[in-house]
Tab-separated table of C-alpha atoms and ligand atoms in Angstrom:
chain	number	residue	atom	x	y	z
Z	1	MET	CA	24.107	-21.463	-28.708
Z	2	ASP	CA	27.864	-21.483	-28.109
Z	3	SER	CA	28.264	-17.839	-28.998
Z	4	VAL	CA	25.489	-16.892	-26.583
Z	5	LEU	CA	27.053	-18.862	-23.726
Z	6	ALA	CA	30.445	-17.422	-24.487
Z	7	LEU	CA	28.949	-13.981	-24.017
Z	8	LYS	CA	27.209	-14.828	-20.780
Z	9	SER	CA	28.912	-12.183	-18.695
Z	10	GLU	CA	28.428	-9.586	-21.377
Z	11	MET	CA	24.758	-10.528	-21.579
Z	12	ILE	CA	24.306	-10.066	-17.865
Z	13	LYS	CA	26.066	-6.745	-18.004
Z	14	ALA	CA	23.811	-5.664	-20.871
Z	15	ILE	CA	20.691	-6.624	-18.926
Z	16	GLU	CA	21.960	-4.670	-15.932
Z	17	GLN	CA	22.583	-1.654	-18.117
Z	18	THR	CA	19.115	-1.840	-19.621
Z	19	LEU	CA	17.526	-2.155	-16.195
Z	20	THR	CA	19.578	0.808	-14.983
Z	21	MET	CA	18.409	3.003	-17.861
Z	22	VAL	CA	14.787	1.952	-17.511
Z	23	SER	CA	14.640	2.280	-13.752
Z	24	ILE	CA	16.302	5.698	-13.709
Z	25	SER	CA	14.088	7.118	-16.451
Z	26	VAL	CA	10.900	5.596	-15.036
Z	27	SER	CA	11.751	6.877	-11.553
Z	28	ALA	CA	12.215	10.335	-13.026
Z	29	ALA	CA	8.838	9.932	-14.744
Z	30	VAL	CA	7.171	9.175	-11.424
Z	31	ILE	CA	9.048	11.667	-9.248
Z	32	ILE	CA	8.821	14.588	-11.671
Z	33	GLY	CA	6.255	13.563	-14.316
Z	34	LEU	CA	3.527	12.689	-11.819
Z	35	PRO	CA	3.517	16.127	-10.125
Z	36	ILE	CA	3.622	17.800	-13.553
Z	37	GLY	CA	0.627	15.690	-14.614
Z	38	ILE	CA	-1.245	16.741	-11.470
Z	39	LEU	CA	-0.337	20.369	-12.169
Z	40	LEU	CA	-1.620	20.049	-15.743
Z	41	PHE	CA	-4.887	18.580	-14.498
Z	42	LEU	CA	-5.475	21.156	-11.775
Z	43	THR	CA	-4.600	24.223	-13.851
Z	44	ALA	CA	-6.555	23.230	-16.982
Z	45	PRO	CA	-9.426	25.594	-17.818
Z	46	GLY	CA	-12.522	24.856	-15.733
Z	47	HIS	CA	-10.612	22.801	-13.161
Z	48	LEU	CA	-9.864	23.287	-9.459
Z	49	ARG	CA	-6.916	25.671	-9.845
Z	50	ALA	CA	-7.603	26.877	-13.373
Z	51	ASN	CA	-4.712	29.040	-14.518
Z	52	ARG	CA	-4.606	29.536	-18.251
Z	53	PRO	CA	-1.081	31.010	-18.573
Z	54	LEU	CA	0.520	28.381	-16.330
Z	55	TYR	CA	-1.345	25.537	-18.024
Z	56	GLY	CA	-0.400	26.946	-21.416
Z	57	VAL	CA	3.318	27.143	-20.636
Z	58	VAL	CA	3.583	23.690	-19.030
Z	59	SER	CA	1.436	22.065	-21.683
Z	60	TYR	CA	3.531	23.664	-24.434
Z	61	ALA	CA	6.786	22.468	-22.847
Z	62	VAL	CA	5.404	18.935	-22.550
Z	63	ASN	CA	4.347	18.927	-26.198
Z	64	LEU	CA	7.668	20.348	-27.287
Z	65	VAL	CA	9.739	17.579	-25.702
Z	66	ARG	CA	7.302	14.909	-26.832
Z	67	SER	CA	7.391	16.043	-30.443
Z	68	PHE	CA	11.147	15.362	-30.766
Z	69	PRO	CA	11.913	12.017	-32.405
Z	70	PHE	CA	13.753	10.199	-29.635
Z	71	LEU	CA	17.085	9.772	-31.428
Z	72	ILE	CA	17.237	13.478	-32.191
Z	73	LEU	CA	16.482	14.304	-28.570
Z	74	LEU	CA	19.244	11.911	-27.560
Z	75	VAL	CA	21.806	13.655	-29.724
Z	76	ALA	CA	20.583	17.126	-28.839
Z	77	LEU	CA	20.984	16.364	-25.143
Z	78	ILE	CA	24.580	15.121	-25.332
Z	79	PRO	CA	25.989	18.373	-23.882
Z	80	PHE	CA	23.360	18.309	-21.154
Z	81	SER	CA	24.194	14.702	-20.235
Z	82	ARG	CA	27.875	15.583	-20.107
Z	83	MET	CA	27.061	18.451	-17.770
Z	84	ILE	CA	24.988	16.281	-15.408
Z	85	VAL	CA	26.949	13.015	-15.245
Z	86	GLY	CA	30.298	14.152	-16.628
Z	87	THR	CA	30.234	11.916	-19.694
Z	88	ALA	CA	28.206	11.517	-22.858
Z	89	ILE	CA	28.483	7.727	-23.106
Z	90	GLY	CA	27.350	4.816	-20.963
Z	91	PRO	CA	24.013	3.942	-19.356
Z	92	LEU	CA	24.055	6.891	-16.949
Z	93	ALA	CA	24.476	9.419	-19.742
Z	94	ALA	CA	21.718	7.727	-21.757
Z	95	SER	CA	19.512	7.808	-18.658
Z	96	VAL	CA	19.613	11.593	-18.691
Z	97	SER	CA	18.058	11.806	-22.159
Z	98	LEU	CA	15.694	8.943	-21.386
Z	99	SER	CA	14.507	10.768	-18.272
Z	100	VAL	CA	13.965	13.988	-20.175
Z	101	ALA	CA	11.757	12.037	-22.577
Z	102	ALA	CA	9.995	9.969	-19.903
Z	103	ILE	CA	8.919	12.889	-17.717
Z	104	PRO	CA	6.532	14.579	-20.194
Z	105	PHE	CA	5.467	11.173	-21.531
Z	106	TYR	CA	4.134	10.081	-18.158
Z	107	ALA	CA	2.903	13.575	-17.229
Z	108	ARG	CA	0.405	13.477	-20.113
Z	109	LEU	CA	-0.773	9.990	-19.184
Z	110	VAL	CA	-1.261	11.169	-15.594
Z	111	GLU	CA	-3.286	14.165	-16.759
Z	112	GLN	CA	-5.480	11.883	-18.865
Z	113	SER	CA	-6.064	9.436	-16.010
Z	114	LEU	CA	-7.031	12.233	-13.635
Z	115	ARG	CA	-9.566	13.533	-16.144
Z	116	GLU	CA	-11.384	10.251	-15.825
Z	117	VAL	CA	-12.161	10.869	-12.166
Z	118	PRO	CA	-15.850	11.861	-12.076
Z	119	ASN	CA	-16.279	15.544	-11.387
Z	120	GLY	CA	-18.967	14.887	-8.780
Z	121	VAL	CA	-16.560	12.927	-6.602
Z	122	ILE	CA	-14.097	15.832	-6.583
Z	123	GLU	CA	-16.954	18.208	-5.892
Z	124	ALA	CA	-18.121	16.162	-2.911
Z	125	ALA	CA	-14.637	16.515	-1.424
Z	126	VAL	CA	-14.581	20.262	-2.072
Z	127	ALA	CA	-18.011	20.569	-0.457
Z	128	SER	CA	-16.739	18.761	2.641
Z	129	GLY	CA	-14.100	21.451	3.140
Z	130	ALA	CA	-11.149	19.186	2.342
Z	131	PRO	CA	-7.836	20.987	1.740
Z	132	MET	CA	-6.104	20.592	-1.628
Z	133	LYS	CA	-3.545	18.130	-0.258
Z	134	HIS	CA	-6.328	15.741	0.765
Z	135	ILE	CA	-8.132	16.164	-2.535
Z	136	ILE	CA	-4.963	15.298	-4.460
Z	137	TRP	CA	-4.006	12.270	-2.353
Z	138	GLY	CA	-7.364	11.062	-1.162
Z	139	VAL	CA	-9.476	11.691	-4.230
Z	140	LEU	CA	-7.481	12.262	-7.420
Z	141	LEU	CA	-4.625	9.801	-6.971
Z	142	SER	CA	-6.805	7.280	-5.178
Z	143	GLU	CA	-9.608	7.276	-7.744
Z	144	ALA	CA	-7.228	7.342	-10.715
Z	145	ARG	CA	-5.064	4.515	-9.314
Z	146	PRO	CA	-5.811	1.941	-12.035
Z	147	GLY	CA	-5.187	4.482	-14.802
Z	148	LEU	CA	-1.985	5.699	-13.193
Z	149	VAL	CA	-0.655	2.152	-12.975
Z	150	SER	CA	-1.671	1.362	-16.561
Z	151	GLY	CA	0.053	4.556	-17.666
Z	152	LEU	CA	3.152	3.556	-15.752
Z	153	THR	CA	3.114	0.149	-17.472
Z	154	VAL	CA	2.938	1.831	-20.875
Z	155	THR	CA	5.798	4.118	-19.855
Z	156	ILE	CA	8.037	1.271	-18.674
Z	157	ILE	CA	7.466	-0.702	-21.864
Z	158	SER	CA	8.054	2.316	-24.092
Z	159	PHE	CA	11.272	3.099	-22.291
Z	160	ILE	CA	12.547	-0.461	-22.495
Z	161	SER	CA	12.298	0.046	-26.224
Z	162	TYR	CA	13.746	3.587	-26.092
Z	163	SER	CA	16.628	2.342	-23.983
Z	164	ALA	CA	17.496	-0.128	-26.727
Z	165	ALA	CA	17.688	2.807	-29.127
Z	166	ALA	CA	19.729	4.812	-26.627
Z	167	GLY	CA	22.080	1.851	-26.325
Z	168	THR	CA	23.156	2.106	-29.917
Z	169	VAL	CA	24.584	5.588	-29.412
Z	170	GLY	CA	26.782	4.573	-26.534
Z	171	GLY	CA	24.359	3.775	-23.761
Z	172	GLY	CA	25.074	0.060	-23.650
Z	173	GLY	CA	22.351	-2.392	-22.735
Z	174	ILE	CA	20.620	-5.193	-24.574
Z	175	GLY	CA	19.860	-3.128	-27.665
Z	176	ASP	CA	23.522	-2.217	-27.985
Z	177	LEU	CA	24.557	-5.840	-27.641
Z	178	ALA	CA	22.093	-6.897	-30.309
Z	179	ILE	CA	23.452	-4.330	-32.727
Z	180	ARG	CA	27.133	-4.979	-32.022
Z	181	TYR	CA	26.954	-8.758	-32.364
Z	182	GLY	CA	23.811	-9.420	-34.310
Z	183	TYR	CA	23.984	-6.650	-36.864
Z	184	GLN	CA	27.643	-5.777	-37.162
Z	185	ARG	CA	29.028	-9.325	-36.796
Z	186	PHE	CA	26.076	-11.225	-38.288
Z	187	ASP	CA	25.739	-13.310	-35.136
Z	188	THR	CA	22.032	-14.120	-35.361
Z	189	GLU	CA	22.072	-16.227	-32.214
Z	190	VAL	CA	23.118	-13.317	-30.049
Z	191	MET	CA	20.583	-11.148	-31.824
Z	192	ALA	CA	17.839	-13.712	-31.163
Z	193	ALA	CA	18.823	-14.059	-27.519
Z	194	CYS	CA	18.626	-10.291	-27.099
Z	195	ILE	CA	15.191	-10.171	-28.663
Z	196	VAL	CA	13.970	-13.009	-26.452
Z	197	ILE	CA	15.201	-11.150	-23.374
Z	198	LEU	CA	13.387	-7.986	-24.447
Z	199	VAL	CA	10.178	-9.881	-25.231
Z	200	VAL	CA	10.229	-11.629	-21.862
Z	201	LEU	CA	10.929	-8.348	-20.096
Z	202	VAL	CA	8.038	-6.576	-21.825
Z	203	GLN	CA	5.631	-9.451	-21.175
Z	204	LEU	CA	6.616	-9.552	-17.538
Z	205	VAL	CA	6.049	-5.819	-17.123
Z	206	GLN	CA	2.722	-5.913	-18.963
Z	207	TRP	CA	1.471	-8.865	-16.979
Z	208	THR	CA	2.466	-7.343	-13.642
Z	209	GLY	CA	1.044	-3.959	-14.619
Z	210	SER	CA	-2.305	-5.344	-15.742
Z	211	PHE	CA	-2.572	-7.468	-12.644
Z	212	ALA	CA	-1.794	-4.545	-10.327
Z	213	ALA	CA	-4.202	-2.224	-12.147
Z	214	SER	CA	-7.073	-4.674	-11.881
Z	215	ARG	CA	-6.352	-5.367	-8.216
Z	216	LEU	CA	-6.402	-1.629	-7.493
Z	217	ASP	CA	-9.672	-1.083	-9.358
Z	218	LYS	CA	-12.649	-1.447	-7.033
Z	219	ARG	CA	-15.191	-0.013	-9.465
Z	220	LYS	CA	-16.173	-3.520	-10.641
T	1	MET	CA	-29.921	29.065	9.616
T	2	ILE	CA	-29.603	29.480	5.838
T	3	THR	CA	-30.222	32.882	4.288
T	4	PHE	CA	-29.961	33.837	0.655
T	5	LYS	CA	-30.031	37.587	0.189
T	6	GLU	CA	-30.799	38.666	-3.356
T	7	VAL	CA	-28.515	35.975	-4.788
T	8	SER	CA	-28.306	35.506	-8.522
T	9	LYS	CA	-26.180	33.406	-10.825
T	10	ARG	CA	-25.367	34.020	-14.452
T	11	TYR	CA	-23.489	31.630	-16.712
T	12	LYS	CA	-21.936	32.360	-20.018
T	13	ALA	CA	-23.242	29.787	-22.468
T	14	GLY	CA	-21.423	30.339	-25.745
T	15	ARG	CA	-22.021	33.962	-26.690
T	16	GLN	CA	-24.982	34.679	-24.483
T	17	TRP	CA	-25.614	34.794	-20.772
T	18	VAL	CA	-27.983	32.408	-19.016
T	19	GLU	CA	-29.490	33.670	-15.795
T	20	ALA	CA	-29.771	30.352	-13.955
T	21	VAL	CA	-30.975	32.095	-10.781
T	22	LYS	CA	-32.487	35.567	-10.867
T	23	PRO	CA	-32.098	37.738	-7.746
T	24	THR	CA	-33.710	35.562	-5.085
T	25	SER	CA	-34.063	35.728	-1.328
T	26	LEU	CA	-34.892	32.813	0.918
T	27	HIS	CA	-34.630	32.289	4.630
T	28	ILE	CA	-34.609	28.844	6.210
T	29	GLU	CA	-35.096	28.634	9.982
T	30	LYS	CA	-33.018	26.343	12.185
T	31	GLY	CA	-34.418	22.827	12.273
T	32	GLN	CA	-36.566	23.259	9.187
T	33	ILE	CA	-36.726	20.986	6.182
T	34	GLN	CA	-36.995	23.281	3.207
T	35	GLY	CA	-37.952	21.788	-0.138
T	36	ILE	CA	-37.212	23.385	-3.494
T	37	ILE	CA	-39.370	21.976	-6.228
T	38	GLY	CA	-39.616	22.644	-9.937
T	39	PHE	CA	-38.915	21.249	-13.379
T	40	SER	CA	-35.407	20.515	-14.529
T	41	GLY	CA	-33.545	23.634	-15.609
T	42	ALA	CA	-35.462	25.829	-13.167
T	43	GLY	CA	-32.268	26.730	-11.283
T	44	LYS	CA	-32.854	24.577	-8.193
T	45	SER	CA	-29.426	22.972	-8.092
T	46	THR	CA	-27.719	26.275	-8.786
T	47	LEU	CA	-29.519	27.858	-5.828
T	48	LEU	CA	-28.652	24.915	-3.566
T	49	ARG	CA	-25.015	24.938	-4.656
T	50	MET	CA	-24.752	28.587	-3.717
T	51	ALA	CA	-25.534	27.607	-0.110
T	52	ASN	CA	-22.013	26.186	0.286
T	53	LEU	CA	-20.490	28.297	-2.462
T	54	LEU	CA	-19.865	25.394	-4.843
T	55	GLU	CA	-21.244	28.085	-7.137
T	56	THR	CA	-20.219	31.632	-6.345
T	57	PRO	CA	-23.204	33.962	-6.599
T	58	THR	CA	-22.917	36.586	-9.320
T	59	THR	CA	-24.655	38.998	-6.961
T	60	GLY	CA	-26.023	38.800	-3.428
T	61	GLU	CA	-24.954	37.221	-0.162
T	62	VAL	CA	-25.260	33.832	1.508
T	63	TYR	CA	-25.368	33.390	5.297
T	64	ILE	CA	-25.082	30.121	7.193
T	65	ASP	CA	-25.822	30.379	10.906
T	66	GLY	CA	-25.223	34.103	10.789
T	67	GLN	CA	-21.856	33.843	9.037
T	68	GLU	CA	-21.561	35.455	5.639
T	69	LEU	CA	-19.971	32.809	3.393
T	70	THR	CA	-19.589	35.186	0.495
T	71	GLY	CA	-17.093	37.256	2.497
T	72	LEU	CA	-14.758	34.485	3.632
T	73	SER	CA	-11.173	33.702	2.640
T	74	ALA	CA	-10.465	30.311	1.038
T	75	GLY	CA	-9.302	28.839	4.339
T	76	GLU	CA	-12.262	30.198	6.286
T	77	LEU	CA	-14.624	28.849	3.653
T	78	ARG	CA	-13.117	25.350	3.975
T	79	GLU	CA	-13.647	25.597	7.723
T	80	ALA	CA	-17.251	26.742	7.268
T	81	ARG	CA	-17.998	23.964	4.773
T	82	ARG	CA	-17.222	21.348	7.431
T	83	SER	CA	-20.488	22.240	9.125
T	84	ILE	CA	-22.424	22.017	5.867
T	85	GLY	CA	-23.027	18.443	4.721
T	86	MET	CA	-24.074	17.661	1.172
T	87	ILE	CA	-25.514	14.665	-0.656
T	88	PHE	CA	-26.042	14.195	-4.384
T	89	GLN	CA	-28.223	12.304	-6.821
T	90	HIS	CA	-25.347	10.082	-7.927
T	91	TYR	CA	-23.854	9.667	-4.425
T	92	ASN	CA	-20.348	10.729	-5.517
T	93	LEU	CA	-18.575	8.213	-3.320
T	94	LEU	CA	-14.902	7.313	-3.714
T	95	SER	CA	-15.195	4.105	-5.707
T	96	ASN	CA	-11.751	2.766	-4.823
T	97	GLU	CA	-12.300	3.176	-1.099
T	98	THR	CA	-14.389	1.194	1.361
T	99	CYS	CA	-17.509	2.681	2.955
T	100	ALA	CA	-15.564	3.299	6.158
T	101	ALA	CA	-12.754	5.015	4.242
T	102	ASN	CA	-15.299	7.208	2.453
T	103	VAL	CA	-16.562	8.510	5.777
T	104	GLU	CA	-13.082	8.714	7.201
T	105	PHE	CA	-11.900	10.900	4.323
T	106	VAL	CA	-13.868	13.943	5.501
T	107	LEU	CA	-12.777	13.404	9.103
T	108	ARG	CA	-9.134	13.221	8.127
T	109	ALA	CA	-9.568	16.312	5.981
T	110	ALA	CA	-10.933	18.040	9.077
T	111	GLY	CA	-7.807	17.022	10.991
T	112	LEU	CA	-9.378	14.577	13.448
T	113	PRO	CA	-6.885	12.229	15.152
T	114	TYR	CA	-6.876	8.514	14.323
T	115	ARG	CA	-8.791	7.142	17.313
T	116	GLU	CA	-11.561	9.695	17.114
T	117	ARG	CA	-11.856	9.126	13.366
T	118	LYS	CA	-12.359	5.399	13.818
T	119	ARG	CA	-14.940	5.974	16.531
T	120	ARG	CA	-16.854	8.561	14.493
T	121	VAL	CA	-16.829	6.396	11.333
T	122	GLU	CA	-18.419	3.605	13.295
T	123	GLU	CA	-20.991	5.948	14.811
T	124	CYS	CA	-21.998	7.420	11.474
T	125	LEU	CA	-22.328	4.077	9.702
T	126	GLU	CA	-24.386	2.941	12.690
T	127	ILE	CA	-26.763	5.896	12.259
T	128	VAL	CA	-27.530	4.869	8.676
T	129	GLY	CA	-27.706	1.188	9.586
T	130	LEU	CA	-24.651	0.104	7.595
T	131	ALA	CA	-22.161	-0.811	10.306
T	132	ASP	CA	-21.880	-4.280	8.749
T	133	LYS	CA	-20.887	-2.837	5.352
T	134	ALA	CA	-17.899	-0.858	6.639
T	135	LYS	CA	-15.330	-2.948	4.759
T	136	GLN	CA	-17.263	-3.160	1.482
T	137	TYR	CA	-16.708	-1.058	-1.601
T	138	PRO	CA	-19.478	1.134	-3.055
T	139	ALA	CA	-19.758	-1.095	-6.153
T	140	GLN	CA	-20.910	-3.907	-3.864
T	141	LEU	CA	-23.849	-1.880	-2.518
T	142	SER	CA	-27.331	-1.071	-3.819
T	143	GLY	CA	-28.259	2.503	-4.765
T	144	GLY	CA	-30.059	3.079	-1.482
T	145	GLN	CA	-27.115	1.777	0.513
T	146	LYS	CA	-24.733	4.019	-1.418
T	147	GLN	CA	-26.882	7.019	-0.597
T	148	ARG	CA	-26.844	6.008	3.058
T	149	VAL	CA	-23.046	5.893	3.016
T	150	ALA	CA	-23.145	9.358	1.454
T	151	ILE	CA	-25.421	10.491	4.287
T	152	ALA	CA	-23.020	9.015	6.842
T	153	ARG	CA	-20.184	10.929	5.185
T	154	ALA	CA	-22.196	14.144	5.168
T	155	LEU	CA	-22.940	13.724	8.886
T	156	ALA	CA	-19.397	12.888	9.932
T	157	ASN	CA	-18.331	16.415	10.870
T	158	ASP	CA	-21.530	17.078	12.829
T	159	PRO	CA	-23.009	19.584	10.384
T	160	LYS	CA	-25.606	22.209	11.204
T	161	VAL	CA	-26.955	22.054	7.688
T	162	LEU	CA	-27.506	19.277	5.164
T	163	LEU	CA	-27.873	20.124	1.481
T	164	CYS	CA	-29.577	17.489	-0.671
T	165	ASP	CA	-29.572	17.655	-4.463
T	166	GLU	CA	-32.151	15.185	-5.837
T	167	PRO	CA	-31.080	12.569	-3.268
T	168	THR	CA	-33.756	10.061	-4.247
T	169	SER	CA	-34.099	10.726	-7.969
T	170	ALA	CA	-32.081	7.647	-8.950
T	171	LEU	CA	-33.932	5.372	-6.522
T	172	ASP	CA	-37.081	3.269	-6.633
T	173	PRO	CA	-40.112	4.353	-4.536
T	174	VAL	CA	-39.500	1.959	-1.655
T	175	THR	CA	-35.833	2.886	-1.329
T	176	THR	CA	-36.814	6.542	-1.666
T	177	LEU	CA	-39.038	6.197	1.383
T	178	SER	CA	-36.281	4.640	3.438
T	179	ILE	CA	-33.866	7.459	2.530
T	180	LEU	CA	-36.513	10.035	3.441
T	181	GLU	CA	-36.939	8.333	6.806
T	182	PHE	CA	-33.223	8.617	7.453
T	183	LEU	CA	-33.267	12.294	6.536
T	184	GLU	CA	-36.226	12.850	8.832
T	185	LYS	CA	-34.464	11.077	11.669
T	186	ILE	CA	-31.335	13.154	11.173
T	187	ASN	CA	-33.388	16.347	11.220
T	188	ARG	CA	-35.218	15.293	14.348
T	189	GLU	CA	-32.429	13.732	16.375
T	190	PHE	CA	-29.533	15.995	15.483
T	191	GLN	CA	-31.459	19.206	14.721
T	192	VAL	CA	-29.860	19.411	11.293
T	193	THR	CA	-31.480	22.000	9.061
T	194	ILE	CA	-32.163	20.457	5.646
T	195	MET	CA	-32.458	22.082	2.247
T	196	LEU	CA	-33.653	19.597	-0.342
T	197	VAL	CA	-33.960	20.032	-4.083
T	198	THR	CA	-36.184	17.665	-6.008
T	199	HIS	CA	-38.439	17.428	-9.017
T	200	GLU	CA	-40.517	14.783	-7.242
T	201	ILE	CA	-43.401	16.497	-5.472
T	202	GLN	CA	-44.190	13.400	-3.393
T	203	VAL	CA	-40.725	13.578	-1.897
T	204	ALA	CA	-41.174	17.225	-0.956
T	205	LYS	CA	-44.663	16.643	0.408
T	206	ARG	CA	-43.549	13.703	2.488
T	207	LEU	CA	-40.556	15.418	4.053
T	208	CYS	CA	-40.658	19.196	3.976
T	209	ASN	CA	-42.087	21.765	6.391
T	210	ASN	CA	-41.883	24.356	3.709
T	211	ILE	CA	-41.851	24.015	-0.061
T	212	ALA	CA	-40.617	26.670	-2.456
T	213	VAL	CA	-41.716	26.386	-6.070
T	214	MET	CA	-39.048	27.434	-8.512
T	215	GLU	CA	-39.513	28.374	-12.125
T	216	ASN	CA	-37.187	30.118	-14.597
T	217	GLY	CA	-34.615	30.974	-11.953
T	218	GLN	CA	-37.104	32.410	-9.488
T	219	ILE	CA	-39.018	31.251	-6.459
T	220	THR	CA	-42.600	31.887	-7.506
T	221	GLU	CA	-44.313	30.770	-4.303
T	222	GLN	CA	-43.637	29.281	-0.921
T	223	LEU	CA	-45.993	26.896	0.847
T	224	ASP	CA	-45.869	26.523	4.601
T	225	ARG	CA	-46.873	22.915	5.255
T	226	ASN	CA	-47.516	23.605	8.946
T	227	LEU	CA	-50.459	25.851	8.150
T	228	PRO	CA	-53.516	23.804	7.328
T	229	GLY	CA	-55.402	24.504	4.146
T	230	VAL	CA	-52.618	26.343	2.355
T	231	LYS	CA	-53.075	25.808	-1.376
T	232	PRO	CA	-50.732	26.614	-4.221
T	233	VAL	CA	-51.762	29.648	-6.231
T	234	THR	CA	-49.378	29.649	-9.180
T	235	PRO	CA	-50.251	27.435	-12.171
T	236	LEU	CA	-47.005	25.467	-11.728
T	237	GLY	CA	-47.640	24.995	-8.005
T	238	GLN	CA	-51.146	23.776	-8.713
T	239	PHE	CA	-49.949	21.471	-11.464
T	240	LEU	CA	-47.275	19.902	-9.254
T	241	PHE	CA	-49.579	19.421	-6.297
T	242	ASP	CA	-52.372	18.054	-8.445
T	243	THR	CA	-50.151	15.472	-10.107
T	244	ALA	CA	-49.228	14.363	-6.612
T	245	ASP	CA	-52.883	13.745	-5.874
T	246	GLY	CA	-53.367	11.946	-9.167
T	247	SER	CA	-55.782	14.555	-10.524
T	248	SER	CA	-53.556	16.290	-13.013
T	249	SER	CA	-56.417	16.619	-15.486
T	250	SER	CA	-58.050	19.412	-13.468
T	251	VAL	CA	-55.349	21.966	-14.177
T	252	TRP	CA	-52.926	21.580	-17.007
T	253	TYR	CA	-49.779	23.551	-16.681
T	254	ARG	CA	-48.710	25.523	-19.727
T	255	GLY	CA	-45.368	27.105	-18.944
T	256	GLU	CA	-44.632	29.635	-21.649
T	257	ASP	CA	-40.915	29.172	-21.634
T	258	TYR	CA	-40.534	25.886	-19.856
T	259	ARG	CA	-37.155	24.592	-20.959
T	260	GLY	CA	-37.592	20.867	-20.243
F	1	LIG	N1	-22.013	25.393	-15.222
F	1	LIG	C1	-23.004	25.877	-16.004
F	1	LIG	N2	-22.718	26.534	-17.153
F	1	LIG	C2	-23.697	27.026	-17.930
F	1	LIG	N3	-25.008	26.913	-17.667
F	1	LIG	C3	-25.373	26.263	-16.552
F	1	LIG	C4	-24.390	25.712	-15.653
F	1	LIG	N4	-25.041	25.128	-14.621
F	1	LIG	C5	-26.356	25.310	-14.855
F	1	LIG	N5	-26.562	25.996	-16.017
F	1	LIG	C6	-27.871	26.383	-16.551
F	1	LIG	O1	-28.603	27.002	-15.551
F	1	LIG	C7	-29.949	26.601	-15.609
F	1	LIG	C8	-30.383	26.036	-14.285
F	1	LIG	O2	-29.696	24.834	-14.036
F	1	LIG	P1	-29.901	23.980	-12.709
F	1	LIG	O3	-29.712	24.853	-11.531
F	1	LIG	O4	-29.030	22.792	-12.824
F	1	LIG	O5	-31.430	23.551	-12.804
F	1	LIG	P2	-32.220	22.412	-12.014
F	1	LIG	O6	-31.386	21.900	-10.915
F	1	LIG	O7	-33.461	23.087	-11.545
F	1	LIG	O8	-32.539	21.349	-13.012
F	1	LIG	C9	-30.085	25.632	-16.750
F	1	LIG	O9	-30.559	26.328	-17.872
F	1	LIG	C10	-28.671	25.174	-16.972
F	1	LIG	O10	-28.455	24.836	-18.308
F	2	LIG	MG1	-30.685	19.890	-10.635
């Protein structure tokens, strides 16, 4: 216990770093991944704005990024991170790679959620003469709400875990702390404390996400 | 009010083409209730869905109130669709929105300002007798009530035409009657021209001024219900009308390529 208390300030800093990495990458997932997911849904063959070449290119790019093992992506993007934030180490640099991974991750989940919206409901909106903007906001995003939130929960949890991996190559955060003290200095208490923090964080996110998704779901 | 001029629709099903609707013409006068009756797969829904271009005709033209829909730009078509209401067998309501929000959606899409939207939502729910359900979600309603919300939504933009695709086919007989009464009232009070597709002859007989019998993608006969003593002449027409009278044994329909 003593070693954990002695590291209190470092612990807090590590938690802050983890939260920074997760919130930046998840924000990128929502701001960029959500529109890409909508684009994938709309341009897929047989859908409202079917466009085979466009769908093909975007879908291929999404698959490409997603097929990289995360650590390899992290290393491959070091020059890119340096270009964007001016350094290749620290939570901000790690956030660049995390964002690149999170965007296609969430985009696919968005596409899947939108596919669960019954076709007839979309058709009723088309038949009423609604413009695309209203169909996207008022029908697709509204009807897919529970799925979008569940997908976001999955994304946050995955990227808490990815951020721990990113930490070990210079990103900082709880994962980095666990490795530096727990693994390299055999301080099991610090290691255990780090794991407890991660478990609590994941549980909290899952609980909140499930609660929000069920509150948003009016289908009974 | 609704005119189909030699419209046809072909689909590619795997390697071969299916002609869901063969070149067909039909004219529906303002204020009429036109029924389209036939077995499933006859092409009824495809024909109906060409009336608002949910399906684009492979050939032919569609006119609504003198305007040729088939010649419009995307924006003009959206505009035109606002005066064509539509209801469906499975209601197709937004399940995460309240009844009021379902009606409001089409008003917002039409660009109506807030105050007028609220007023019109109330009016429309009033027409279908569901003013007290405004804040409820579709899952909390019965099938008949859901269809009434769908009717309120279809009426919101004051349409000239209402398209109905099997609107009572998921409902029990008593609820069916109540929906038919609402449709009748809408036709009478707001002079909305109705085109209704159904496989239930009783529904067509109860509601329609004119019934077209459809078979294998074609209208094989049309019965004007206003003329007394008009009797179906095709075997399918006779079969359908006889089953309605409970005497189906007199003529048994043997469609050669009836596709169930
Ligand atoms: N989108 C489609 N793709 C391929 N075939 C279709 C499509 N829609 C309808 N069809 C075919 O067209 C025919 C007529 O269908 P439909 O108009 O739905 O009949 P009905 O409403 O009378 O039951 C059927 O054989 C059906 O399989
Ligand atoms: Mg049908």
